[in-house]
Short mmCIF file of C-alpha atoms in Angstrom, two decimals:
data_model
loop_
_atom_site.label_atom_id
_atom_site.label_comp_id
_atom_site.label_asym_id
_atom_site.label_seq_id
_atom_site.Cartn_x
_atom_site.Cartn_y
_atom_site.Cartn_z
CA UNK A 1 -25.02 -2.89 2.37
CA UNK A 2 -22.94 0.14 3.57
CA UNK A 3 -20.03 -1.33 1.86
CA UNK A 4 -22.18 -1.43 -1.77
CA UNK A 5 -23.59 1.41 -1.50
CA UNK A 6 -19.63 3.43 -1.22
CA UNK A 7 -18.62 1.37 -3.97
CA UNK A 8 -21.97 2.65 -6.41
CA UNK A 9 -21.20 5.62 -5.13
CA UNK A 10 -17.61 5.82 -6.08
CA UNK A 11 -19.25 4.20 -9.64
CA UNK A 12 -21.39 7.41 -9.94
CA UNK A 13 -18.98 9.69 -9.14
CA UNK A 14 -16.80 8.09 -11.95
CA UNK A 15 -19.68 7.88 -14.34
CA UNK A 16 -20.47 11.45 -13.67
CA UNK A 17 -16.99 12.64 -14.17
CA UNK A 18 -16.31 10.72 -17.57
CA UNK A 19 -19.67 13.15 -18.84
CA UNK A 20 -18.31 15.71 -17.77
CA UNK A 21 -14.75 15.23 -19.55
CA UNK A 22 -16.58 14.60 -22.71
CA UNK A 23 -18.28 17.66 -22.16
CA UNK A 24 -14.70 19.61 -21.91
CA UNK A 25 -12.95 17.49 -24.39
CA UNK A 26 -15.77 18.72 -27.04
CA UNK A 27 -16.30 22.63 -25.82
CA UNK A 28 -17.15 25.64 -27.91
CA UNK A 29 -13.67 26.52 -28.15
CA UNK A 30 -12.78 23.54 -30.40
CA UNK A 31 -15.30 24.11 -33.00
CA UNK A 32 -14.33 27.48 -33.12
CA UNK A 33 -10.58 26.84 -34.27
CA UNK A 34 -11.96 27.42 -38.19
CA UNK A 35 -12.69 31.06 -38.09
CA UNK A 36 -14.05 33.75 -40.65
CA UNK A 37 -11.86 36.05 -42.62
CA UNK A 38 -10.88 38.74 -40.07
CA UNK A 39 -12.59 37.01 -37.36
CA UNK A 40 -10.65 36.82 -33.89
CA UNK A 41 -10.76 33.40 -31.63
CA UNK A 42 -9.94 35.13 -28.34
CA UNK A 43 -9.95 32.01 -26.82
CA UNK A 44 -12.37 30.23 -24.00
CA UNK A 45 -13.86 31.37 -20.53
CA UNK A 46 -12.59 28.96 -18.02
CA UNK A 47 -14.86 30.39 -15.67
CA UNK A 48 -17.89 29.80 -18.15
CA UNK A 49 -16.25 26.38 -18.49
CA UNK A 50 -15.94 25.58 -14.96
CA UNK A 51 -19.68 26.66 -14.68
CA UNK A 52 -20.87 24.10 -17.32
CA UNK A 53 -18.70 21.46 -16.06
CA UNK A 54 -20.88 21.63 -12.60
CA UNK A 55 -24.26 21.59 -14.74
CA UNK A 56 -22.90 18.61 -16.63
CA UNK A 57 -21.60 16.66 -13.33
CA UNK A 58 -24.90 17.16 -11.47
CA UNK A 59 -27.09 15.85 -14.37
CA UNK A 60 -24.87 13.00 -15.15
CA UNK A 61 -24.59 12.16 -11.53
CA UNK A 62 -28.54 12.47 -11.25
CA UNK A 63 -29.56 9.84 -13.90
CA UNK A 64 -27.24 7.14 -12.13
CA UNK A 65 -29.84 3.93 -11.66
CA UNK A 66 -28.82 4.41 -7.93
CA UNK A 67 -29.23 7.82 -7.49
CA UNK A 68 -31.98 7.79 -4.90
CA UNK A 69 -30.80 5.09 -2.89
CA UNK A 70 -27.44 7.12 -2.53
CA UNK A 71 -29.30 9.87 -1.22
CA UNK A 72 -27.62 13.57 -1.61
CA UNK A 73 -28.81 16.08 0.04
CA UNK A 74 -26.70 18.49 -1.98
CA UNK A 75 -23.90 19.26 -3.94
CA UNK A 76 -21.23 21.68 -3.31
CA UNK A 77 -17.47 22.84 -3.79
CA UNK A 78 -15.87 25.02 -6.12
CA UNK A 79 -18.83 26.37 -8.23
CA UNK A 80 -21.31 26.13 -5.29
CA UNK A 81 -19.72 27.95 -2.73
CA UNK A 82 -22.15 27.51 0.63
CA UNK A 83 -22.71 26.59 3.53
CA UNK A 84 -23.39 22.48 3.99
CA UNK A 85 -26.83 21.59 5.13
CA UNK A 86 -26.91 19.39 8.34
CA UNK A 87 -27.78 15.67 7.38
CA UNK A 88 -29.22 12.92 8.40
CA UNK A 89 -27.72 9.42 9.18
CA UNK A 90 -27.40 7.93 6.17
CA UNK A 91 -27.52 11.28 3.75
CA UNK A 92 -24.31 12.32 1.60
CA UNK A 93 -22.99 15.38 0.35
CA UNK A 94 -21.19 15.77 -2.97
CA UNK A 95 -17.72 17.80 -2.48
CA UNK A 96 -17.34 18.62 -6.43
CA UNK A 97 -14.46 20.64 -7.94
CA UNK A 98 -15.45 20.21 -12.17
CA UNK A 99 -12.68 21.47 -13.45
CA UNK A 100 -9.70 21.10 -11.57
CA UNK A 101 -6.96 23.03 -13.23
CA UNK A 102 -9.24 25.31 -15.67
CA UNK A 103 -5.93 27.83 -16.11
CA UNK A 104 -4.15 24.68 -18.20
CA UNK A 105 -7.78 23.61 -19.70
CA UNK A 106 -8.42 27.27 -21.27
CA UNK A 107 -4.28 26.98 -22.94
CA UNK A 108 -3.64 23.69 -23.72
CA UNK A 109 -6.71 21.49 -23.13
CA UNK A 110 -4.40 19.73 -20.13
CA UNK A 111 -3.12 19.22 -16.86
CA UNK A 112 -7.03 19.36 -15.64
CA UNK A 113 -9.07 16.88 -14.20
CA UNK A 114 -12.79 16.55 -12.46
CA UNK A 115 -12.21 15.89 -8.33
CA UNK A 116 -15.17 14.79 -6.54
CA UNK A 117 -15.67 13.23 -3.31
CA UNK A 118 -18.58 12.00 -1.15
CA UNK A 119 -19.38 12.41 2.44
CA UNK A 120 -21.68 10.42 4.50
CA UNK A 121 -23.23 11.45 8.13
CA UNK A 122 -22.54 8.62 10.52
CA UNK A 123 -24.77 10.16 13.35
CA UNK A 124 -26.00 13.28 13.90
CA UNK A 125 -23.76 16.21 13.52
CA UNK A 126 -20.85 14.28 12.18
CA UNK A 127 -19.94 13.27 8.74
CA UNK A 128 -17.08 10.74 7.40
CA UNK A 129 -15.43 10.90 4.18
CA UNK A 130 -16.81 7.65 2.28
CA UNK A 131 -15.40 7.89 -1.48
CA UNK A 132 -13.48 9.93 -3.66
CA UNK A 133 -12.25 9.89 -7.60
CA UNK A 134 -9.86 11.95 -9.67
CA UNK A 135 -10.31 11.76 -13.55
CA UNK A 136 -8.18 13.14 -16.31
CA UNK A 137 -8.73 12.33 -19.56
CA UNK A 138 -6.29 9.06 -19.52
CA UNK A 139 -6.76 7.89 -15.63
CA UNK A 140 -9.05 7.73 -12.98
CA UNK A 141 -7.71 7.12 -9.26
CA UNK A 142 -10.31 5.88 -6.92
CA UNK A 143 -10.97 6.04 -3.39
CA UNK A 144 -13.36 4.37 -1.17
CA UNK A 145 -13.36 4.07 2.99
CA UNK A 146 -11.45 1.07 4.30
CA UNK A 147 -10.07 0.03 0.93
CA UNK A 148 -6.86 0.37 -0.52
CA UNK A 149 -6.71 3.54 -3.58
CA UNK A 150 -7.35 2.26 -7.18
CA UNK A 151 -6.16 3.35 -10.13
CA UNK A 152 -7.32 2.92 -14.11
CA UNK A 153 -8.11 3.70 -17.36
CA UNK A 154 -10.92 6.46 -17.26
CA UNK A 155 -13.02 5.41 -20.05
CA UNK A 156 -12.88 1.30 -18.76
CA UNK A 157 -14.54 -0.56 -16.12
CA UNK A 158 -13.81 -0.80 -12.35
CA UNK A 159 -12.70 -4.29 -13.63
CA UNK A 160 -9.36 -2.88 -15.13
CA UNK A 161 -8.35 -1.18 -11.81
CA UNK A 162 -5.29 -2.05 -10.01
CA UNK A 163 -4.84 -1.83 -6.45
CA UNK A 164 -1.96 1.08 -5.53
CA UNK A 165 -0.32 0.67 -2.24
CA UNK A 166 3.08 1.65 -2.81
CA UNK A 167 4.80 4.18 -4.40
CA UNK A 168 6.44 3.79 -8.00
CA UNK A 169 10.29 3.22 -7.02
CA UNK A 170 12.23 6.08 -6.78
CA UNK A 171 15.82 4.40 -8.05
CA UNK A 172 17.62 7.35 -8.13
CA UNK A 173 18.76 6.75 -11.80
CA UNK A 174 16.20 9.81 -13.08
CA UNK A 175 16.40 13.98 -12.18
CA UNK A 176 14.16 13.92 -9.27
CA UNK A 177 11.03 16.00 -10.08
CA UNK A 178 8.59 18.04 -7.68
CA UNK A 179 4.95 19.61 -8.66
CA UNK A 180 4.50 22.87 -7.73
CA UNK A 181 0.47 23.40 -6.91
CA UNK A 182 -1.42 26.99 -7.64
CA UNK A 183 1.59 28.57 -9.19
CA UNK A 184 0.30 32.38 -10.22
CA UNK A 185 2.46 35.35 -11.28
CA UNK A 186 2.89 36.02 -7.50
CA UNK A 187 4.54 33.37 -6.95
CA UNK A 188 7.54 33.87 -8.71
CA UNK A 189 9.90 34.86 -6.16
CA UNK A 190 8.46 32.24 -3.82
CA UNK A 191 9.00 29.56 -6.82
CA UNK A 192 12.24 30.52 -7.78
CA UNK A 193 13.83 30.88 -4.46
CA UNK A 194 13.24 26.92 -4.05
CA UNK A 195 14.40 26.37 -7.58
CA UNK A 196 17.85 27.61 -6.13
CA UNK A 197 17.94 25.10 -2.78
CA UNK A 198 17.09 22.12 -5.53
CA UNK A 199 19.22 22.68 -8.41
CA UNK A 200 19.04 19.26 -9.25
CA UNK A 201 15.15 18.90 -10.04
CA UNK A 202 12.95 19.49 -12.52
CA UNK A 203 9.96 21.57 -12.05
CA UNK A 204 6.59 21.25 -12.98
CA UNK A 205 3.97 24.38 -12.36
CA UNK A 206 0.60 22.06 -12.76
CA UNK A 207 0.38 20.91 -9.55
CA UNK A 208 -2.95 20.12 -7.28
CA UNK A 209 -5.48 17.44 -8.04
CA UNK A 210 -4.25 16.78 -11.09
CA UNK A 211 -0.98 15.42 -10.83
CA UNK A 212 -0.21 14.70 -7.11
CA UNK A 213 -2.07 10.97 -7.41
CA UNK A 214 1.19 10.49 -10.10
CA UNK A 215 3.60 10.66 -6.98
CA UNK A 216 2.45 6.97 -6.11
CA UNK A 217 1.73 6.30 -10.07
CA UNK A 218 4.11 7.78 -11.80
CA UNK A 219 7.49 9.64 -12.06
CA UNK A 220 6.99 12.50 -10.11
CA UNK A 221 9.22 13.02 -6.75
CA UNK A 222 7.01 15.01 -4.92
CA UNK A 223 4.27 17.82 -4.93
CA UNK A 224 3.99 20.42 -2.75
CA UNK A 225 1.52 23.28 -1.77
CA UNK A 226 2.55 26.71 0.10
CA UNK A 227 -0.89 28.12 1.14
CA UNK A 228 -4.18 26.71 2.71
CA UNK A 229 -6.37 25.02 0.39
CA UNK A 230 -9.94 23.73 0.71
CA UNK A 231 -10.71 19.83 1.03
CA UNK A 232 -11.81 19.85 -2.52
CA UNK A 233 -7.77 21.33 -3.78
CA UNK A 234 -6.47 18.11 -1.80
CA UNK A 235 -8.12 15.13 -2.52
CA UNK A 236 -4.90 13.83 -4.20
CA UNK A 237 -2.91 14.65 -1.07
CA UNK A 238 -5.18 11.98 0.97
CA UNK A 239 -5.04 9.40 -1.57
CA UNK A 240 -1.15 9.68 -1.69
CA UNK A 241 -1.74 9.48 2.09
CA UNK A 242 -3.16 5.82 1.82
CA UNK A 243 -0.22 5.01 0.47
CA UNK A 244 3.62 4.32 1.46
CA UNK A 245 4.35 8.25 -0.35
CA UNK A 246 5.44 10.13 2.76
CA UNK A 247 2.85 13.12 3.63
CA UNK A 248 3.35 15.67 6.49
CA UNK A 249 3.67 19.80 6.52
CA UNK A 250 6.02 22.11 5.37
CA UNK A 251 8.27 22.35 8.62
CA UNK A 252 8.72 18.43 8.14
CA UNK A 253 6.27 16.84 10.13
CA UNK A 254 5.16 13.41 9.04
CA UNK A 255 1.49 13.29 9.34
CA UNK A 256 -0.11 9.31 9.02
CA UNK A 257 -3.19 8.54 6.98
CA UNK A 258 -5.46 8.51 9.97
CA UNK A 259 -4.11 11.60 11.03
CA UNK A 260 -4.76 13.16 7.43
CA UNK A 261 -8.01 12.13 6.83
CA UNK A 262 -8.79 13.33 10.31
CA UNK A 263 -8.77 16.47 8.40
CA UNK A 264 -10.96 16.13 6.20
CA UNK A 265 -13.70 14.46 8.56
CA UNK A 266 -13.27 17.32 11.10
CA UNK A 267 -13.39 20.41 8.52
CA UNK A 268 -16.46 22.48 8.59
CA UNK A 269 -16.83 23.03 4.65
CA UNK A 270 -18.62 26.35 4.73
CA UNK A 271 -18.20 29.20 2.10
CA UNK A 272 -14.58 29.49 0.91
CA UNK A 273 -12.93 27.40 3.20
CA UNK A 274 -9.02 27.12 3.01
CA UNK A 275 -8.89 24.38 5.87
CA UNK A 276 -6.27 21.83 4.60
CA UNK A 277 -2.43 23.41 5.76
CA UNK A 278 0.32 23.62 2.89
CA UNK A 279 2.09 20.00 2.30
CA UNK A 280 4.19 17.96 1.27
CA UNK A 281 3.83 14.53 -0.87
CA UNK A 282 6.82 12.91 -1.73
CA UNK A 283 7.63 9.18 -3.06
CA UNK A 284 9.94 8.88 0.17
CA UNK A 285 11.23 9.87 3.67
CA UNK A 286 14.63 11.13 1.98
CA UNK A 287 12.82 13.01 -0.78
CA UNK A 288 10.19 14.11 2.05
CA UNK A 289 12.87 15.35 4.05
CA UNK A 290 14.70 16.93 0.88
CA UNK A 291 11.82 19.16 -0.06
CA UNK A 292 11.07 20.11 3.69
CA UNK A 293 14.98 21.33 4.36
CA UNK A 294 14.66 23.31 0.94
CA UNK A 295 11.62 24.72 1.67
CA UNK A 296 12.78 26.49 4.93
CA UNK A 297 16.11 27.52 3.45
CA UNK A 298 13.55 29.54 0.36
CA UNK A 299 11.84 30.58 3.40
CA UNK A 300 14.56 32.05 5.04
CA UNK A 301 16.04 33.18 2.04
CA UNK A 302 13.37 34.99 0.58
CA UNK A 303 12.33 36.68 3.78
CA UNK A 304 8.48 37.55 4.50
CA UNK A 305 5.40 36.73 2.30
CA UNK A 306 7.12 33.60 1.47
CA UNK A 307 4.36 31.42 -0.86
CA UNK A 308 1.62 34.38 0.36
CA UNK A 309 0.62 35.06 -3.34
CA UNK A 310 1.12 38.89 -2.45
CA UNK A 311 4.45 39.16 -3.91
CA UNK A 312 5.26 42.99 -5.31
CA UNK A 313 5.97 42.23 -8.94
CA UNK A 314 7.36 45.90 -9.43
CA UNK A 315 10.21 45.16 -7.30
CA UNK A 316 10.72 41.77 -8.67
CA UNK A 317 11.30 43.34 -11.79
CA UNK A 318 13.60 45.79 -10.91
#
């Protein structure tokens, strides 16, 4: 029964999220691309977005035919920033980030997904991760406790999902590529100082939820993140991390799956917390140990507030 119950719930989660990208796919903003004479399309509130996104989720998630037998206590996560209430054995919490990636939703309608993930108290005082999804508008990748990650079309059927234990090969024939997650204006120095240590890669800026699942499913090398993030910013890193991709911190430790999820089990997920340390993802040991090397020469190199966000962009200019 506790085995159905994680799979409906990964089912809801899924169900909930495909709303919800209808719901973004079909904003305001679109119908607003026809405009009066003289009238000004400023563009669209990815804040207001992110907002409606939640709304959307939680009813969608509410009017599953299992809804009560899943019992959750409450959602919360990026839009719902609070303290967790204590459950139950047997209660769940929904860990909900809407819009994952709202920056690239508000330009260019991509590069965003909805990240959700469900927790489930064990005993008393203790709560276990027990399924997660991440859904763009072309895939959805699918977690649930004990069983491998899953990966399909968003808009199909559990049915269409293929099992994804390894990692798309990395043959060497392409330019290696690495995902670079929360990049902001204040990065730039931090970003560009690890440019130089891999001159041979291609860069991406959309990083995070929405494209780290693609180091296992796609052609992406690696991802990696410079600051703390909350468990909600890293579901993608612990699906990679039931995987062969290689997944440890930035000084080159290799952490295992057991010891990553650990993380997320253990976290207390009050207001605002950045609990998860930077990491790594990368297709393999080599590439792992590529990224980590670079990494602490850019560190070195660029000298303190390294990937702090509090870069001084007057004297960068200068």
């Amino acid at each position: 029964m506790a085995d159905e119950l994680a799979r409906i719930g990964a089912s809801a989660l899924r169900q909930a999220a495909m709303r919800t990208l209808r719901r973004l796919e079909t904003s305001g903003g679109w119908k607003r691309l026809l405009l009066a004479e003289g009238e000004l399309h400023l563009g669209d509130d990815p804040i207001q977005a992110d907002e409606e996104a939640q709304v959307e989720f939680g009813r969608a998630f509410s009017r599953h035919p299992a809804y009560r037998d899943l019992r959750v206590i409450d959602i919360i996560g990026e839009e719902r920033l609070k303290p967790p209430p204590e459950l139950n054995p047997g209660e769940r919490l929904l860990v909900l980030d809407p819009l994952d990636g709202s920056t690239q939703w508000a330009m260019i309608r991509a590069g965003y997904c909805v990240a959700a993930m469900l927790f489930i108290a064990r005993s008393a005082g203790r709560i276990q991760l027990e399924s997660a999804i991440i859904a763009n508008q072309t895939h959805t990748f699918t977690l649930i406790n004990g069983k491998p990650l899953t990966f399909g079309p968003t808009y199909g059927t559990s049915s269409e999902d293929a099992y994804l234990l390894s990692c798309q090969p990395d043959n060497g024939m392409v330019v290696p590529s690495i995902a670079f997650t929360g990049y902001k204006p204040k990065d730039r120095g931090s970003v560009l100082s690890l440019v130089h240590e891999l001159p041979q890669w291609s860069f991406l800026t959309i990083g995070g939820n929405p494209v780290t699942p693609y180091v296992v499913a796609g052609g992406l090398t690696a991802a990696v993140t410079i600051r703390e993030q909350t468990p909600w910013d890293a579901i993608g890193i612990l699906m990679c991390s039931k995987t062969d991709a290689v997944v440890g911190t930035l000084n080159g430790t290799v952490l295992g799956h057991r010891g990553f999820e650990e993380l997320f089990n253990k976290v207390a997920l009050t207001r605002n917390t950045r609990s998860i340390p930077p990491m790594i993802v990368a297709k393999t040991e080599r590439r792992f140990k590529e990224v980590a090397t670079a990494l602490a020469k850019a560190r070195d190199s660029f000298g303190e507030g390294f990937g702090s966000g509090m870069e001084d962009l007057g004297q960068m200019s200068e």
